[in-house]
Amino acid sequence: MTSIRYRKADVDGLNVFYREAGRVDAPALLLLHGFPTAGHMFRQLIPALSDRFRLVAPDLPGFGQSDMPVRESFAYTFAALAQVIERFTEVIGLARFSLYVFDYGAPTGFRMAIRHPERIASIISQNGNAYEEGLSEGWSPIRAYWQDPSQANRTLLRSFLSPETTVWQYTHGVPDASLVSPDGYTLDNHYLARPGADQVQLDLFGDYRTNVAMYPEFQAYFRERKPPFLTVWGKNDPFFLPAGAKAFQRDMPDAVVRFFDTGHFALETHAREIAATIGDFLAQPISNA
């Protein structure tokens, strides 16, 4: 049986909760979650890979079991999230690692990669976008807020925080919704209902525009560094389109692209298949030196 350890790291005074499994000297894989979830989204993937890899899945600040400092003392921006997770890797001793990025985890991880490319052994993107053509029309209300950050436009984005929308994110595009456990979206809705969590998420909706502005910089990193790259993409995602997965091959012709007949939260229905794909991709040993 796989032993998963549940820990907190003190990152410059901020407690970052994380799950960890596997030998400490095994090739490391850092798992970065997205909105509105936390490291629990990897609950099926971690046991499937921990016999070969050291897996570390932190909760981003403001998410899951990590600290959610008040907005007056912590800026909820993607630059700040990346800085905290970068320091987190230093605190727990991850010198070189592969990245698994999903949704919000993608701009967080890509920012880390361009700052310290020498630390990145390879990248796996599961519905983690870096191209304009990957953004669906579902982003229109958020784009409207970027263009006019009025209180009225901010209020309109609250619909993304409703319990019904969370369930929809989990089940949209899934051919058989009975395969989606209610545990994930129920826990996410619990975290979203905490006092102050709504404002944190609305801040991040607004700041996501900085990620889109950095797409050319991310793409330059892909072209210049060409890290070993795999996409494992739920092809029916209502937010991140298959075109976004294919676009990685424009800058990295050797990137491996795999689609699965499911939605945004692909691990909910295809964890076994995705784990097998990752195992094949990372078959060659990855040095932690």
Tab-separated table of C-alpha atoms in Angstrom, residues 40-282:
chain	number	residue	atom	x	y	z
A	40	HIS	CA	-6.929	16.504	-3.269
A	41	MET	CA	-7.586	16.449	-7.039
A	42	PHE	CA	-4.504	14.179	-7.267
A	43	ARG	CA	-5.843	11.625	-4.767
A	44	GLN	CA	-6.052	8.882	-7.438
A	45	LEU	CA	-2.954	9.836	-9.423
A	46	ILE	CA	-0.517	9.832	-6.504
A	47	PRO	CA	-0.925	6.146	-5.561
A	48	ALA	CA	-0.658	5.137	-9.218
A	49	LEU	CA	2.798	6.732	-9.630
A	50	SER	CA	4.366	6.694	-6.173
A	51	ASP	CA	6.185	3.399	-6.752
A	52	ARG	CA	8.421	5.195	-9.274
A	53	PHE	CA	8.386	8.879	-8.358
A	54	ARG	CA	8.449	11.279	-5.463
A	55	LEU	CA	5.143	13.114	-5.780
A	56	VAL	CA	4.497	16.429	-4.057
A	57	ALA	CA	1.122	18.163	-4.302
A	58	PRO	CA	0.885	21.512	-2.488
A	59	ASP	CA	-2.290	23.528	-1.984
A	60	LEU	CA	-1.831	27.028	-3.388
A	61	PRO	CA	-2.186	29.905	-0.899
A	62	GLY	CA	-5.897	30.603	-0.408
A	63	PHE	CA	-6.839	27.083	-1.501
A	64	GLY	CA	-7.434	23.849	0.359
A	65	GLN	CA	-5.596	23.462	3.658
A	66	SER	CA	-2.916	26.085	2.988
A	67	ASP	CA	-3.121	29.440	4.730
A	68	MET	CA	-5.518	32.004	3.303
A	69	PRO	CA	-4.002	35.264	4.543
A	70	VAL	CA	-6.186	38.354	4.428
A	71	ARG	CA	-5.987	40.348	1.211
A	72	GLU	CA	-4.570	43.347	3.068
A	73	SER	CA	-1.421	41.347	3.857
A	74	PHE	CA	-1.132	39.120	0.770
A	75	ALA	CA	-1.713	40.038	-2.866
A	76	TYR	CA	-3.664	37.278	-4.594
A	77	THR	CA	-1.856	37.404	-7.905
A	78	PHE	CA	-0.324	34.651	-9.985
A	79	ALA	CA	3.076	36.221	-9.531
A	80	ALA	CA	2.645	35.853	-5.768
A	81	LEU	CA	1.396	32.262	-6.054
A	82	ALA	CA	4.410	31.338	-8.180
A	83	GLN	CA	6.784	33.001	-5.749
A	84	VAL	CA	5.328	31.081	-2.795
A	85	ILE	CA	5.432	27.719	-4.584
A	86	GLU	CA	8.959	28.387	-5.840
A	87	ARG	CA	10.060	29.050	-2.259
A	88	PHE	CA	8.100	25.990	-1.142
A	89	THR	CA	10.196	23.787	-3.434
A	90	GLU	CA	13.336	25.260	-1.907
A	91	VAL	CA	12.071	24.752	1.654
A	92	ILE	CA	11.297	21.050	1.125
A	93	GLY	CA	14.440	20.427	-0.934
A	94	LEU	CA	13.188	19.959	-4.505
A	95	ALA	CA	16.229	20.934	-6.548
A	96	ARG	CA	15.111	19.491	-9.888
A	97	PHE	CA	11.682	18.143	-10.747
A	98	SER	CA	9.066	17.528	-13.374
A	99	LEU	CA	5.958	19.698	-13.373
A	100	TYR	CA	2.359	18.513	-13.658
A	101	VAL	CA	0.243	21.614	-14.238
A	102	PHE	CA	-3.525	21.965	-14.409
A	103	ASP	CA	-5.617	25.103	-14.943
A	104	TYR	CA	-4.257	27.744	-12.491
A	105	GLY	CA	-1.267	25.497	-11.896
A	106	ALA	CA	-0.118	26.107	-15.473
A	107	PRO	CA	0.668	29.841	-15.261
A	108	THR	CA	2.003	29.241	-11.766
A	109	GLY	CA	4.364	26.505	-12.971
A	110	PHE	CA	5.302	28.227	-16.228
A	111	ARG	CA	6.330	31.341	-14.287
A	112	MET	CA	8.569	29.138	-12.161
A	113	ALA	CA	10.016	27.495	-15.267
A	114	ILE	CA	11.023	30.723	-16.972
A	115	ARG	CA	12.650	31.968	-13.763
A	116	HIS	CA	14.589	28.764	-13.115
A	117	PRO	CA	14.659	26.605	-16.252
A	118	GLU	CA	17.529	24.574	-14.833
A	119	ARG	CA	15.175	23.159	-12.191
A	120	ILE	CA	12.623	21.769	-14.648
A	121	ALA	CA	13.205	18.223	-15.903
A	122	SER	CA	9.975	17.967	-17.927
A	123	ILE	CA	6.421	19.299	-18.037
A	124	ILE	CA	3.041	17.569	-18.124
A	125	SER	CA	0.086	19.832	-18.888
A	126	GLN	CA	-3.389	18.592	-18.101
A	127	ASN	CA	-5.729	21.263	-19.456
A	128	GLY	CA	-3.139	23.869	-18.572
A	129	ASN	CA	-3.141	26.541	-21.252
A	130	ALA	CA	-0.497	28.902	-22.670
A	131	TYR	CA	-2.020	29.959	-26.015
A	132	GLU	CA	-4.792	32.365	-26.991
A	133	GLU	CA	-6.454	29.764	-29.197
A	134	GLY	CA	-6.876	27.556	-26.157
A	135	LEU	CA	-9.239	30.020	-24.459
A	136	SER	CA	-12.922	29.328	-25.118
A	137	GLU	CA	-15.858	31.738	-25.188
A	138	GLY	CA	-16.421	30.724	-21.582
A	139	TRP	CA	-13.800	33.321	-20.691
A	140	SER	CA	-15.906	36.202	-22.056
A	141	PRO	CA	-17.287	37.410	-18.679
A	142	ILE	CA	-13.791	37.344	-17.182
A	143	ARG	CA	-12.343	39.168	-20.204
A	144	ALA	CA	-15.043	41.803	-19.759
A	145	TYR	CA	-13.821	42.326	-16.198
A	146	TRP	CA	-10.238	42.692	-17.428
A	147	GLN	CA	-11.341	45.431	-19.818
A	148	ASP	CA	-13.570	47.164	-17.274
A	149	PRO	CA	-12.775	46.159	-13.666
A	150	SER	CA	-15.974	47.747	-12.352
A	151	GLN	CA	-17.828	46.473	-9.325
A	152	ALA	CA	-20.701	45.476	-11.597
A	153	ASN	CA	-18.455	43.282	-13.747
A	154	ARG	CA	-16.785	41.836	-10.647
A	155	THR	CA	-20.189	40.955	-9.201
A	156	LEU	CA	-21.153	39.152	-12.408
A	157	LEU	CA	-18.229	36.784	-11.897
A	158	ARG	CA	-19.762	35.461	-8.688
A	159	SER	CA	-21.699	32.989	-10.789
A	160	PHE	CA	-18.400	31.095	-11.236
A	161	LEU	CA	-18.299	30.606	-7.450
A	162	SER	CA	-21.723	29.012	-7.032
A	163	PRO	CA	-22.023	25.376	-5.910
A	164	GLU	CA	-23.925	24.578	-9.097
A	165	THR	CA	-21.116	25.925	-11.277
A	166	THR	CA	-18.550	23.811	-9.421
A	167	VAL	CA	-20.576	20.671	-10.090
A	168	TRP	CA	-20.967	21.737	-13.726
A	169	GLN	CA	-17.203	22.167	-14.072
A	170	TYR	CA	-16.714	18.599	-12.886
A	171	THR	CA	-19.434	17.008	-15.010
A	172	HIS	CA	-19.611	19.036	-18.244
A	173	GLY	CA	-18.248	17.047	-21.158
A	174	VAL	CA	-18.159	13.779	-19.218
A	175	PRO	CA	-19.993	11.085	-21.208
A	176	ASP	CA	-20.999	9.246	-18.034
A	177	ALA	CA	-21.393	11.649	-15.104
A	178	SER	CA	-21.940	8.724	-12.718
A	179	LEU	CA	-18.167	8.176	-12.907
A	180	VAL	CA	-17.552	11.544	-11.193
A	181	SER	CA	-17.355	11.184	-7.431
A	182	PRO	CA	-19.221	13.932	-5.539
A	183	ASP	CA	-16.384	14.071	-3.003
A	184	GLY	CA	-14.223	16.406	-5.092
A	185	TYR	CA	-16.753	19.092	-5.913
A	186	THR	CA	-18.338	18.907	-2.442
A	187	LEU	CA	-14.977	19.613	-0.828
A	188	ASP	CA	-14.265	22.411	-3.311
A	189	ASN	CA	-17.596	24.032	-2.467
A	190	HIS	CA	-16.747	23.796	1.222
A	191	TYR	CA	-13.522	25.724	0.633
A	192	LEU	CA	-15.270	28.289	-1.576
A	193	ALA	CA	-17.824	28.960	1.176
A	194	ARG	CA	-15.208	30.077	3.715
A	195	PRO	CA	-15.383	33.731	4.758
A	196	GLY	CA	-13.243	35.818	2.414
A	197	ALA	CA	-12.675	33.062	-0.128
A	198	ASP	CA	-14.974	34.743	-2.629
A	199	GLN	CA	-12.882	37.909	-2.740
A	200	VAL	CA	-9.685	35.885	-3.084
A	201	GLN	CA	-11.075	34.089	-6.124
A	202	LEU	CA	-12.438	37.273	-7.675
A	203	ASP	CA	-8.984	38.853	-7.302
A	204	LEU	CA	-7.440	35.902	-9.132
A	205	PHE	CA	-10.046	36.088	-11.919
A	206	GLY	CA	-8.959	39.678	-12.447
A	207	ASP	CA	-5.252	38.899	-12.316
A	208	TYR	CA	-5.510	36.042	-14.814
A	209	ARG	CA	-5.091	38.693	-17.523
A	210	THR	CA	-1.399	38.860	-16.535
A	211	ASN	CA	-1.041	35.199	-17.490
A	212	VAL	CA	-2.431	35.834	-20.966
A	213	ALA	CA	-0.074	38.785	-21.294
A	214	MET	CA	2.802	36.420	-20.496
A	215	TYR	CA	1.857	33.817	-23.110
A	216	PRO	CA	4.542	35.096	-25.525
A	217	GLU	CA	7.130	34.778	-22.764
A	218	PHE	CA	6.001	31.257	-21.915
A	219	GLN	CA	6.115	30.338	-25.598
A	220	ALA	CA	9.620	31.744	-25.961
A	221	TYR	CA	10.702	29.500	-23.089
A	222	PHE	CA	9.166	26.489	-24.836
A	223	ARG	CA	10.954	27.319	-28.114
A	224	GLU	CA	14.309	28.020	-26.555
A	225	ARG	CA	14.444	25.344	-23.859
A	226	LYS	CA	12.234	22.666	-25.425
A	227	PRO	CA	11.630	20.761	-22.183
A	228	PRO	CA	10.273	17.230	-22.618
A	229	PHE	CA	6.559	17.999	-22.791
A	230	LEU	CA	3.360	15.957	-22.539
A	231	THR	CA	-0.253	17.101	-22.686
A	232	VAL	CA	-3.011	14.919	-21.231
A	233	TRP	CA	-6.124	16.872	-22.116
A	234	GLY	CA	-9.811	16.416	-21.440
A	235	LYS	CA	-11.005	17.205	-24.956
A	236	ASN	CA	-14.473	18.375	-23.857
A	237	ASP	CA	-13.188	21.073	-21.494
A	238	PRO	CA	-15.529	24.107	-21.660
A	239	PHE	CA	-12.713	26.552	-20.806
A	240	PHE	CA	-9.510	25.237	-22.399
A	241	LEU	CA	-9.948	23.998	-25.950
A	242	PRO	CA	-8.058	21.164	-27.703
A	243	ALA	CA	-6.436	23.813	-29.911
A	244	GLY	CA	-4.509	24.937	-26.833
A	245	ALA	CA	-3.047	21.464	-26.402
A	246	LYS	CA	-2.055	21.178	-30.048
A	247	ALA	CA	-0.461	24.637	-29.996
A	248	PHE	CA	2.370	23.414	-27.757
A	249	GLN	CA	3.703	21.487	-30.764
A	250	ARG	CA	4.164	24.751	-32.628
A	251	ASP	CA	6.956	25.699	-30.238
A	252	MET	CA	7.990	22.171	-29.247
A	253	PRO	CA	7.538	19.858	-32.256
A	254	ASP	CA	8.411	16.828	-30.134
A	255	ALA	CA	5.700	17.535	-27.570
A	256	VAL	CA	3.405	14.560	-27.031
A	257	VAL	CA	-0.319	15.369	-27.182
A	258	ARG	CA	-2.929	12.975	-25.809
A	259	PHE	CA	-6.684	13.605	-25.651
A	260	PHE	CA	-9.203	11.881	-23.428
A	261	ASP	CA	-12.967	11.782	-23.862
A	262	THR	CA	-13.787	13.731	-20.734
A	263	GLY	CA	-14.059	17.275	-19.385
A	264	HIS	CA	-12.046	19.820	-17.416
A	265	PHE	CA	-11.280	17.592	-14.415
A	266	ALA	CA	-9.900	14.716	-16.464
A	267	LEU	CA	-8.411	12.905	-13.463
A	268	GLU	CA	-11.886	12.324	-12.052
A	269	THR	CA	-12.663	9.859	-14.837
A	270	HIS	CA	-9.308	8.944	-16.422
A	271	ALA	CA	-6.744	8.834	-13.614
A	272	ARG	CA	-5.635	5.306	-14.522
A	273	GLU	CA	-5.156	6.119	-18.199
A	274	ILE	CA	-3.385	9.399	-17.478
A	275	ALA	CA	-1.098	7.718	-14.939
A	276	ALA	CA	-0.138	5.094	-17.540
A	277	THR	CA	0.564	7.814	-20.111
A	278	ILE	CA	2.730	9.720	-17.639
A	279	GLY	CA	4.567	6.536	-16.676
A	280	ASP	CA	5.454	5.893	-20.307
A	281	PHE	CA	6.473	9.521	-20.845
A	282	LEU	CA	8.732	9.568	-17.788
